CSV table of C-alpha atoms and ligand atoms in Angstrom, one decimal:
chain,number,residue,atom,x,y,z
A,1,MET,CA,23.8,5.2,11.1
A,2,THR,CA,22.9,7.7,8.1
A,3,ILE,CA,20.0,5.9,6.4
A,4,LEU,CA,18.3,7.3,3.6
A,5,SER,CA,14.7,6.3,3.3
A,6,ILE,CA,13.1,6.3,-0.3
A,7,ILE,CA,9.3,7.0,-0.5
A,8,GLY,CA,7.1,8.2,-3.0
A,9,ALA,CA,3.7,6.4,-3.2
A,10,ARG,CA,0.8,6.8,-1.0
A,11,PRO,CA,1.0,3.0,0.7
A,12,GLN,CA,4.6,4.2,1.2
A,13,PHE,CA,4.1,7.0,3.4
A,14,ILE,CA,1.8,5.0,5.4
A,15,LYS,CA,5.0,2.1,5.6
A,16,CYS,CA,7.4,5.0,6.8
A,17,ALA,CA,5.3,6.6,9.7
A,18,PRO,CA,6.2,4.1,12.2
A,19,LEU,CA,9.4,3.0,11.3
A,20,SER,CA,10.7,7.0,10.4
A,21,ARG,CA,9.6,7.5,14.0
A,22,THR,CA,11.4,4.6,15.7
A,23,LEU,CA,14.2,5.3,13.7
A,24,ARG,CA,15.0,8.8,14.5
A,25,LYS,CA,15.6,7.6,17.9
A,26,ASP,CA,19.0,6.2,17.0
A,27,HIS,CA,20.2,7.0,13.5
A,28,GLN,CA,20.5,10.3,11.4
A,29,GLU,CA,17.5,9.5,8.7
A,30,ILE,CA,17.5,11.5,5.1
A,31,LEU,CA,13.9,11.1,3.7
A,32,VAL,CA,13.7,11.5,-0.3
A,33,HIS,CA,10.2,11.6,-1.9
A,34,THR,CA,10.4,10.9,-5.6
A,35,GLY,CA,7.3,12.5,-6.1
A,36,GLN,CA,5.5,9.5,-7.7
A,37,HIS,CA,2.3,10.6,-5.8
A,38,TYR,CA,2.1,14.4,-5.7
A,39,ASP,CA,-1.9,15.4,-5.2
A,40,GLN,CA,-2.6,16.8,-2.0
A,41,ASN,CA,-4.9,13.8,-0.9
A,42,MET,CA,-2.6,11.6,-2.6
A,43,SER,CA,0.7,12.8,-0.6
A,44,ASP,CA,0.9,15.8,1.9
A,45,VAL,CA,-2.4,14.4,4.1
A,46,PHE,CA,-0.5,11.7,4.8
A,47,PHE,CA,2.4,14.0,6.3
A,48,SER,CA,0.2,15.9,8.5
A,49,ASP,CA,-2.2,13.0,9.6
A,50,LEU,CA,0.6,10.4,10.6
A,51,ASN,CA,3.1,13.1,11.7
A,52,ILE,CA,6.0,12.4,9.2
A,53,PRO,CA,8.7,14.6,9.2
A,54,LYS,CA,9.3,16.7,5.8
A,55,PRO,CA,11.3,15.0,3.2
A,56,ASP,CA,14.7,16.3,3.1
A,57,TYR,CA,14.2,15.9,-0.7
A,58,ASN,CA,11.3,16.1,-3.1
A,59,LEU,CA,12.3,14.8,-6.5
A,60,ALA,CA,8.9,15.8,-7.8
A,61,ILE,CA,9.3,13.1,-10.5
A,62,GLY,CA,5.4,12.9,-11.0
A,63,SER,CA,3.5,10.6,-13.3
A,64,ALA,CA,5.1,9.1,-16.9
A,65,SER,CA,5.1,5.4,-18.4
A,66,HIS,CA,6.9,3.0,-16.1
A,67,GLY,CA,10.1,3.5,-17.9
A,68,GLU,CA,10.3,6.9,-17.8
A,69,GLN,CA,9.0,7.2,-14.5
A,70,THR,CA,11.6,4.9,-13.0
A,71,GLY,CA,14.4,6.2,-15.4
A,72,GLN,CA,13.8,9.6,-14.2
A,73,MET,CA,14.2,8.2,-10.4
A,74,LEU,CA,17.3,6.4,-11.2
A,75,ILE,CA,19.0,10.0,-12.5
A,76,GLU,CA,17.7,11.8,-9.6
A,77,ILE,CA,17.8,9.3,-6.8
A,78,GLU,CA,22.0,8.5,-7.7
A,79,LYS,CA,22.5,12.4,-7.5
A,80,VAL,CA,21.3,12.2,-3.7
A,81,ILE,CA,23.2,9.3,-2.7
A,82,LEU,CA,26.3,10.3,-4.2
A,83,LYS,CA,25.9,13.5,-2.0
A,84,GLU,CA,24.5,12.0,0.8
A,85,GLU,CA,26.9,8.7,1.0
A,86,PRO,CA,24.4,6.7,3.3
A,87,ASP,CA,25.4,3.7,5.3
A,88,MET,CA,22.4,2.1,4.0
A,89,VAL,CA,19.2,2.8,1.8
A,90,LEU,CA,15.7,1.7,2.8
A,91,VAL,CA,13.0,0.8,0.5
A,92,TYR,CA,9.5,-0.1,1.0
A,93,GLY,CA,6.7,-2.2,-0.7
A,94,ASP,CA,6.8,-3.0,-4.2
A,95,THR,CA,6.5,0.6,-6.5
A,96,ASN,CA,8.3,2.1,-9.2
A,97,SER,CA,10.0,4.3,-6.0
A,98,THR,CA,10.9,0.6,-4.5
A,99,ILE,CA,13.0,-0.6,-7.6
A,100,ALA,CA,14.3,2.4,-8.2
A,101,GLY,CA,15.9,3.1,-4.8
A,102,ALA,CA,16.8,0.1,-4.6
A,103,LEU,CA,18.8,-0.3,-7.9
A,104,THR,CA,20.6,2.9,-7.9
A,105,ALA,CA,21.7,2.1,-4.5
A,106,SER,CA,23.1,-1.8,-5.2
A,107,LYS,CA,25.1,-0.3,-8.1
A,108,LEU,CA,26.5,2.3,-6.0
A,109,HIS,CA,27.5,-0.7,-3.6
A,110,ILE,CA,25.5,0.8,-0.9
A,111,PRO,CA,23.9,-1.7,1.2
A,112,VAL,CA,19.7,-2.1,0.6
A,113,ALA,CA,17.2,-2.6,3.3
A,114,HIS,CA,13.7,-3.7,1.7
A,115,VAL,CA,10.8,-3.3,3.9
A,116,GLU,CA,7.8,-6.0,2.9
A,117,ALA,CA,10.1,-8.2,0.9
A,118,GLY,CA,9.1,-11.4,0.1
A,119,LEU,CA,5.9,-10.9,-1.1
A,120,ARG,CA,4.5,-12.9,-4.2
A,121,SER,CA,1.3,-13.1,-6.2
A,122,PHE,CA,3.1,-15.3,-8.5
A,123,ASP,CA,1.3,-12.8,-11.4
A,124,ARG,CA,4.2,-11.4,-13.5
A,125,THR,CA,1.6,-9.3,-15.3
A,126,MET,CA,1.5,-7.0,-12.1
A,127,PRO,CA,4.0,-4.4,-12.1
A,128,GLU,CA,4.4,-4.3,-8.6
A,129,GLU,CA,5.3,-8.5,-9.1
A,130,ILE,CA,8.2,-7.6,-11.1
A,131,ASN,CA,9.2,-4.5,-8.5
A,132,ARG,CA,9.4,-7.0,-5.9
A,133,VAL,CA,11.3,-9.6,-7.6
A,134,LEU,CA,14.0,-7.5,-8.6
A,135,THR,CA,14.4,-5.4,-5.4
A,136,ASP,CA,14.4,-8.5,-2.8
A,137,HIS,CA,17.2,-10.1,-5.1
A,138,VAL,CA,19.3,-6.9,-5.1
A,139,SER,CA,18.6,-6.5,-1.2
A,140,ASN,CA,21.0,-7.3,1.6
A,141,LEU,CA,18.3,-6.6,4.7
A,142,LEU,CA,15.0,-8.5,3.6
A,143,PHE,CA,12.4,-7.3,6.1
A,144,CYS,CA,9.3,-10.1,5.7
A,145,PRO,CA,6.1,-8.9,7.2
A,146,THR,CA,5.1,-13.1,7.4
A,147,GLU,CA,6.3,-16.4,7.2
A,148,THR,CA,4.9,-17.3,3.9
A,149,ALA,CA,7.0,-14.3,2.7
A,150,VAL,CA,10.3,-16.0,4.2
A,151,LYS,CA,9.3,-19.2,2.2
A,152,ASN,CA,8.6,-17.5,-0.9
A,153,LEU,CA,12.3,-16.1,-0.7
A,154,LYS,CA,14.0,-19.3,0.6
A,155,ALA,CA,12.2,-20.7,-2.6
A,156,GLU,CA,14.0,-17.9,-5.1
A,157,GLY,CA,17.4,-19.0,-3.0
A,158,ILE,CA,17.3,-15.8,-0.6
A,159,THR,CA,18.1,-16.9,3.1
A,160,THR,CA,21.1,-14.5,3.8
A,161,GLY,CA,19.7,-11.3,5.8
A,162,VAL,CA,16.0,-12.3,6.0
A,163,HIS,CA,14.5,-11.7,8.9
A,164,ASN,CA,10.2,-12.1,9.8
A,165,VAL,CA,9.6,-8.8,11.6
A,166,GLY,CA,6.1,-8.6,11.4
A,167,ASP,CA,4.3,-5.9,9.5
A,168,VAL,CA,4.9,-2.2,9.5
A,169,MET,CA,1.3,-1.2,8.9
A,170,MET,CA,0.0,-3.3,11.8
A,171,ASP,CA,2.4,-1.0,13.7
A,172,ALA,CA,0.3,2.3,12.3
A,173,VAL,CA,-2.7,0.5,12.7
A,174,LEU,CA,-2.4,0.3,16.0
A,175,TYR,CA,-0.9,3.4,16.8
A,176,ASN,CA,-3.3,5.3,14.8
A,177,SER,CA,-6.8,3.8,15.5
A,178,LYS,CA,-7.4,5.8,18.6
A,179,ILE,CA,-6.3,9.0,17.4
A,180,ALA,CA,-8.9,8.2,14.1
A,181,GLU,CA,-11.1,7.5,16.7
A,182,GLU,CA,-10.7,11.0,18.2
A,183,LYS,CA,-10.1,12.9,15.0
A,184,SER,CA,-11.7,11.7,12.2
A,185,THR,CA,-15.5,13.4,11.4
A,186,ILE,CA,-15.6,11.0,8.2
A,187,LEU,CA,-19.0,9.3,9.3
A,188,GLY,CA,-20.7,12.3,10.1
A,189,ASP,CA,-19.4,14.1,6.8
A,190,LEU,CA,-20.2,11.9,4.7
A,191,ASN,CA,-24.0,10.8,6.6
A,192,LEU,CA,-22.8,7.2,7.1
A,193,ASN,CA,-23.9,4.9,9.8
A,194,ALA,CA,-21.1,2.5,11.8
A,195,GLY,CA,-21.7,-1.2,10.0
A,196,GLN,CA,-24.5,0.1,7.5
A,197,TYR,CA,-22.3,0.8,4.4
A,198,LEU,CA,-19.6,-0.9,2.5
A,199,LEU,CA,-16.2,0.5,1.5
A,200,ALA,CA,-14.5,0.3,-1.7
A,201,THR,CA,-10.9,0.8,-3.4
A,202,VAL,CA,-10.2,0.0,-7.3
A,203,HIS,CA,-6.7,1.2,-8.5
A,204,ARG,CA,-5.0,-2.0,-10.3
A,205,PRO,CA,-4.2,-1.5,-13.7
A,206,SER,CA,-6.0,-4.5,-14.5
A,207,ASN,CA,-9.3,-3.1,-13.2
A,208,THR,CA,-8.9,0.5,-14.5
A,209,ASP,CA,-7.2,-0.3,-18.1
A,210,SER,CA,-9.5,-2.8,-18.8
A,211,ARG,CA,-13.3,-1.1,-19.4
A,212,GLN,CA,-14.8,-4.7,-19.5
A,213,ASN,CA,-13.5,-5.2,-16.0
A,214,LEU,CA,-13.9,-2.0,-14.7
A,215,THR,CA,-17.4,-1.7,-16.3
A,216,SER,CA,-18.1,-5.3,-14.4
A,217,ILE,CA,-16.8,-3.7,-10.8
A,218,ILE,CA,-19.0,-0.8,-11.4
A,219,ASN,CA,-22.3,-2.3,-12.1
A,220,ALA,CA,-21.9,-4.6,-9.5
A,221,PHE,CA,-21.4,-2.0,-7.0
A,222,VAL,CA,-24.3,0.1,-8.4
A,223,GLU,CA,-26.9,-3.0,-8.6
A,224,CYS,CA,-25.9,-4.6,-5.2
A,225,GLY,CA,-28.9,-2.6,-3.4
A,226,GLU,CA,-25.9,-1.3,-1.0
A,227,THR,CA,-24.3,2.1,0.4
A,228,ILE,CA,-20.9,1.8,-0.9
A,229,VAL,CA,-18.5,4.3,0.0
A,230,PHE,CA,-15.8,4.4,-2.8
A,231,PRO,CA,-12.6,7.1,-2.4
A,232,VAL,CA,-11.2,7.2,-6.0
A,233,HIS,CA,-7.8,6.7,-6.8
A,234,PRO,CA,-7.1,9.5,-9.5
A,235,ARG,CA,-6.2,6.7,-11.9
A,236,THR,CA,-9.8,4.9,-11.7
A,237,ALA,CA,-11.4,8.3,-12.0
A,238,LYS,CA,-9.6,9.1,-15.1
A,239,TYR,CA,-10.7,5.8,-16.5
A,240,MET,CA,-14.0,5.7,-15.2
A,241,LYS,CA,-14.9,9.1,-17.2
A,242,GLN,CA,-13.3,7.4,-19.9
A,243,TYR,CA,-15.3,5.0,-20.0
A,244,GLY,CA,-18.6,6.8,-19.0
A,245,LEU,CA,-19.1,5.0,-15.8
A,246,TRP,CA,-18.6,8.2,-13.5
A,247,GLU,CA,-22.2,9.3,-15.0
A,248,LYS,CA,-23.8,5.9,-14.5
A,249,ALA,CA,-22.9,6.2,-10.5
A,250,SER,CA,-26.3,6.0,-8.9
A,251,ALA,CA,-27.1,7.0,-5.4
A,252,ASN,CA,-25.8,4.3,-3.5
A,253,LEU,CA,-22.3,4.9,-4.7
A,254,VAL,CA,-20.8,7.3,-2.5
A,255,LEU,CA,-17.9,8.8,-4.5
A,256,THR,CA,-15.2,10.7,-2.7
A,257,GLU,CA,-11.4,11.9,-3.8
A,258,PRO,CA,-9.4,9.6,-1.8
A,259,VAL,CA,-9.3,10.7,2.2
A,260,GLY,CA,-6.5,10.7,4.4
A,261,TYR,CA,-5.1,7.6,6.5
A,262,LEU,CA,-6.9,8.9,9.8
A,263,ASP,CA,-10.4,8.7,7.6
A,264,MET,CA,-9.4,5.6,5.9
A,265,LEU,CA,-9.2,3.9,9.5
A,266,LYS,CA,-12.2,4.9,10.6
A,267,LEU,CA,-14.3,4.2,7.2
A,268,THR,CA,-12.6,0.8,7.1
A,269,GLY,CA,-13.0,-0.2,10.8
A,270,SER,CA,-16.9,0.7,10.7
A,271,ALA,CA,-17.6,-0.8,7.4
A,272,LYS,CA,-19.7,-4.4,7.1
A,273,LYS,CA,-17.7,-5.2,4.3
A,274,VAL,CA,-14.4,-3.8,2.5
A,275,LEU,CA,-14.4,-4.5,-1.4
A,276,THR,CA,-10.8,-3.8,-3.0
A,277,ASP,CA,-7.8,-4.5,-5.2
A,278,SER,CA,-5.2,-3.0,-2.9
A,279,GLY,CA,-2.8,-4.8,-1.8
A,280,GLY,CA,-2.9,-2.5,2.0
A,281,LEU,CA,-6.6,-2.9,2.5
A,282,GLN,CA,-6.7,-6.0,2.3
A,283,LYS,CA,-4.5,-6.6,5.5
A,284,GLU,CA,-6.1,-3.5,7.1
A,285,ALA,CA,-9.6,-4.7,6.3
A,286,TYR,CA,-8.0,-8.3,8.7
A,287,MET,CA,-6.4,-6.3,11.2
A,288,LEU,CA,-9.5,-4.6,11.5
A,289,GLY,CA,-11.8,-7.7,11.7
A,290,VAL,CA,-13.8,-6.5,8.3
A,291,PRO,CA,-14.7,-8.9,6.0
A,292,CYS,CA,-12.8,-8.0,2.3
A,293,ILE,CA,-13.8,-9.2,-1.0
A,294,THR,CA,-10.9,-8.5,-3.2
A,295,LEU,CA,-11.3,-7.5,-6.8
A,296,ARG,CA,-8.6,-9.7,-8.2
A,297,GLU,CA,-7.6,-13.5,-9.5
A,298,ASN,CA,-4.4,-13.6,-6.7
A,299,THR,CA,-3.2,-12.1,-3.8
A,300,GLU,CA,0.2,-11.8,-2.0
A,301,TRP,CA,-1.4,-12.0,1.3
A,302,VAL,CA,-3.1,-15.7,1.2
A,303,GLU,CA,-2.8,-15.7,4.9
A,304,THR,CA,-6.2,-13.4,5.1
A,305,VAL,CA,-7.9,-15.8,2.5
A,306,GLU,CA,-6.8,-19.1,4.4
A,307,ALA,CA,-8.1,-17.8,7.4
A,308,GLY,CA,-11.4,-16.9,5.9
A,309,TRP,CA,-11.3,-13.1,6.2
A,310,ASN,CA,-10.9,-12.5,2.5
A,311,VAL,CA,-12.4,-14.1,-0.6
A,312,LEU,CA,-10.8,-13.7,-4.3
A,313,VAL,CA,-13.8,-12.6,-6.6
A,314,GLY,CA,-11.6,-11.0,-9.8
A,315,ALA,CA,-13.7,-8.4,-11.6
A,316,GLU,CA,-16.5,-11.1,-11.9
A,317,TYR,CA,-20.0,-9.1,-11.8
A,318,GLY,CA,-21.9,-12.4,-10.5
A,319,GLU,CA,-19.0,-13.2,-8.2
A,320,ILE,CA,-18.9,-9.7,-6.9
A,321,LEU,CA,-23.1,-9.6,-6.4
A,322,GLU,CA,-22.8,-12.8,-4.6
A,323,SER,CA,-19.7,-12.3,-2.2
A,324,ILE,CA,-21.6,-9.1,-1.4
A,325,GLY,CA,-24.6,-11.0,-0.4
A,326,GLY,CA,-22.9,-13.9,0.9
A,327,PHE,CA,-19.6,-13.8,2.1
A,328,LYS,CA,-19.6,-13.2,5.9
A,329,GLY,CA,-15.7,-13.5,7.4
A,330,ASN,CA,-15.0,-15.4,9.9
A,331,SER,CA,-15.6,-15.5,14.0
A,332,THR,CA,-11.7,-16.0,15.2
A,333,GLN,CA,-8.5,-13.9,14.2
A,334,ALA,CA,-5.1,-15.2,14.3
A,335,ASP,CA,-1.7,-13.2,14.7
A,336,ILE,CA,-0.5,-13.0,11.1
A,337,PHE,CA,0.9,-9.4,10.9
A,338,GLY,CA,2.5,-9.1,14.3
A,339,ASP,CA,2.3,-7.3,17.4
A,340,GLY,CA,2.5,-3.5,16.3
A,341,ASN,CA,6.1,-3.8,16.7
A,342,ALA,CA,7.9,-4.7,13.3
A,343,SER,CA,9.6,-1.1,13.4
A,344,GLY,CA,11.2,-1.9,16.6
A,345,ARG,CA,12.6,-5.0,15.7
A,346,ILE,CA,14.1,-3.7,12.0
A,347,CYS,CA,15.9,-0.9,14.3
A,348,GLU,CA,17.5,-3.8,16.2
A,349,ILE,CA,18.9,-5.8,13.4
A,350,LEU,CA,19.6,-2.3,11.7
A,351,ASP,CA,21.7,-1.8,14.2
A,352,PRO,CA,22.3,-4.1,17.2
A,353,ARG,CA,24.2,-2.0,19.1
A,354,SER,CA,21.6,0.9,19.6
B,401,UD1,C1,1.2,3.0,-7.5
B,401,UD1,C2,2.0,1.8,-7.7
B,401,UD1,C3,1.2,0.5,-7.0
B,401,UD1,C4,0.5,1.5,-5.8
B,401,UD1,C5,-0.3,2.3,-6.0
B,401,UD1,C6,-0.8,2.8,-4.8
B,401,UD1,C7,3.5,1.5,-9.5
B,401,UD1,C8,3.8,0.8,-10.6
B,401,UD1,N1,2.2,1.1,-9.0
B,401,UD1,O1,0.2,2.9,-8.7
B,401,UD1,O2,1.8,-0.6,-6.4
B,401,UD1,O3,0.0,0.0,-5.3
B,401,UD1,O4,0.4,3.2,-6.5
B,401,UD1,O5,-1.6,4.0,-4.6
B,401,UD1,O6,4.7,2.2,-8.7
B,401,UD1,N2,-2.4,10.3,-10.8
B,401,UD1,C9,-2.5,11.3,-10.1
B,401,UD1,N3,-2.2,12.2,-8.8
B,401,UD1,C10,-1.2,11.6,-8.2
B,401,UD1,C11,-0.7,10.1,-8.5
B,401,UD1,C12,-1.3,9.6,-9.9
B,401,UD1,O7,-3.6,12.1,-10.9
B,401,UD1,O8,-0.8,12.0,-7.4
B,401,UD1,C13,-2.8,9.8,-11.9
B,401,UD1,C14,-2.0,10.0,-12.8
B,401,UD1,O9,-2.9,10.1,-14.0
B,401,UD1,C15,-0.9,8.7,-12.9
B,401,UD1,C16,-1.8,7.6,-12.4
B,401,UD1,O10,-2.5,8.3,-11.4
B,401,UD1,O11,-0.2,8.6,-14.4
B,401,UD1,C17,-1.1,6.5,-11.9
B,401,UD1,O12,-0.2,6.5,-11.0
B,401,UD1,P1,1.1,5.8,-11.1
B,401,UD1,O13,2.0,6.4,-9.4
B,401,UD1,O14,1.8,5.9,-12.0
B,401,UD1,O15,0.5,4.5,-10.4
B,401,UD1,P2,-0.3,3.8,-9.3
B,401,UD1,O16,-1.9,3.4,-10.0
B,401,UD1,O17,-0.9,5.2,-8.3
B,402,UDP,N1,-5.7,4.5,1.7
B,402,UDP,C1,-6.0,5.9,2.2
B,402,UDP,N2,-7.1,6.8,1.6
B,402,UDP,C2,-7.7,6.3,0.3
B,402,UDP,C3,-7.5,4.8,-0.1
B,402,UDP,C4,-6.5,4.4,0.2
B,402,UDP,O1,-5.5,6.5,3.1
B,402,UDP,O2,-8.6,7.0,-0.5
B,402,UDP,C5,-4.8,3.7,2.4
B,402,UDP,C6,-5.3,2.2,2.6
B,402,UDP,O3,-6.2,2.4,3.8
B,402,UDP,C7,-3.9,1.9,2.7
B,402,UDP,C8,-3.0,2.6,1.5
B,402,UDP,O4,-3.7,3.5,1.4
B,402,UDP,O5,-3.4,1.9,3.9
B,402,UDP,C9,-3.2,1.4,0.4
B,402,UDP,O6,-2.8,2.1,-0.4
B,402,UDP,P1,-3.1,1.5,-2.2
B,402,UDP,O7,-4.2,0.9,-1.8
B,402,UDP,O8,-2.9,2.6,-2.6
B,402,UDP,O9,-2.2,0.6,-2.7
B,402,UDP,P2,-1.4,-1.0,-2.3
B,402,UDP,O10,-1.6,-1.1,-0.7
B,402,UDP,O11,-2.1,-1.6,-3.1
B,402,UDP,O12,-0.1,-0.6,-2.8
């Protein structure tokens, strides 16, 4: 089969790495990078860290409003699909690159496979929620990471082509943990001791685009008395500067550029706790046995909360401080995200003969 895979944003590079490696054993893959993320530390670093093949196409769409960015993607992806005539289009997660790929392919009658299907936060103010719902409804194959995702799809009447395969991010964590141990020098570079710092990331519009929420989060970080390593997403850096928060960051807050995947795995695995509004990082904290404090009111990854490893605190100053002091996580771990062979299962389903 010729499979055209569409990626464009940081978490999609990570999700595609294990599946691309497995797919290419039996299929031809054409890799399309929309260019949604383009900084060296938001894009290239993941291709080198994870040995992802160079994309066959880079559409260089870049940053813009939702309509403009998605619209440009539709125009350019259509040209590639018409030229390459793939048997299937593969999309990942819930970004604008995901919906653009799925929508273009479905209108050209090319079957769509969605990796990380069925996730729901039930919060339609999140751009990702719109992307998830629409992508799932035009997909022919829906690769769910969890049983909750399968149930969410059933509740919307989607039962055909649905498979619980486990989470490709588990594949990535298991494959790369040892490599990160060997290669990453980030703890020494930042003068950190394992188990003696917290790791934070923030990039959701509900936090960054609200002066009140971002101020409350940064104030809690500054005042908690812990060392917090905070690799800052470019969107967040822009707003921190705009709100005068960059200058307020005190010595306990170690602000860095976004880091590569291997450094991030090392930072996460060695952290005392994680503070984040990222979807992927909530899961990785669980996979690596690190308690997670989620700076959101809701999550798609409800299993991590039910398991006692994740707590939702929103952007509430007092709750963030309280959980930094008090939230401990759990002592046991259930197998939520599969065994690290989601990619193998996806390939078997794509083509049972191979
Ligand atoms: C996007 C996804 C989000 C995902 C996140 C992963 C959508 C709607 N959102 O959010 O689901 O969790 O990626 O990180 O698709 N920028 C740069 N350099 C870059 C990329 C972005 O400076 O390489 C800045 C630009 O100012 C841009 C802003 O970050 O306007 C936001 O980028 P964008 O891709 O639109 O959204 P994210 O917040 O990154
Ligand atoms: N990540 C990274 N470097 C960073 C921040 C995050 O490698 O500086 C990784 C993180 O470990 C996870 C993924 O990026 O694998 C999550 O992406 P992000 O938080 O940008 O998006 P989301 O998962 O929320 O869509």
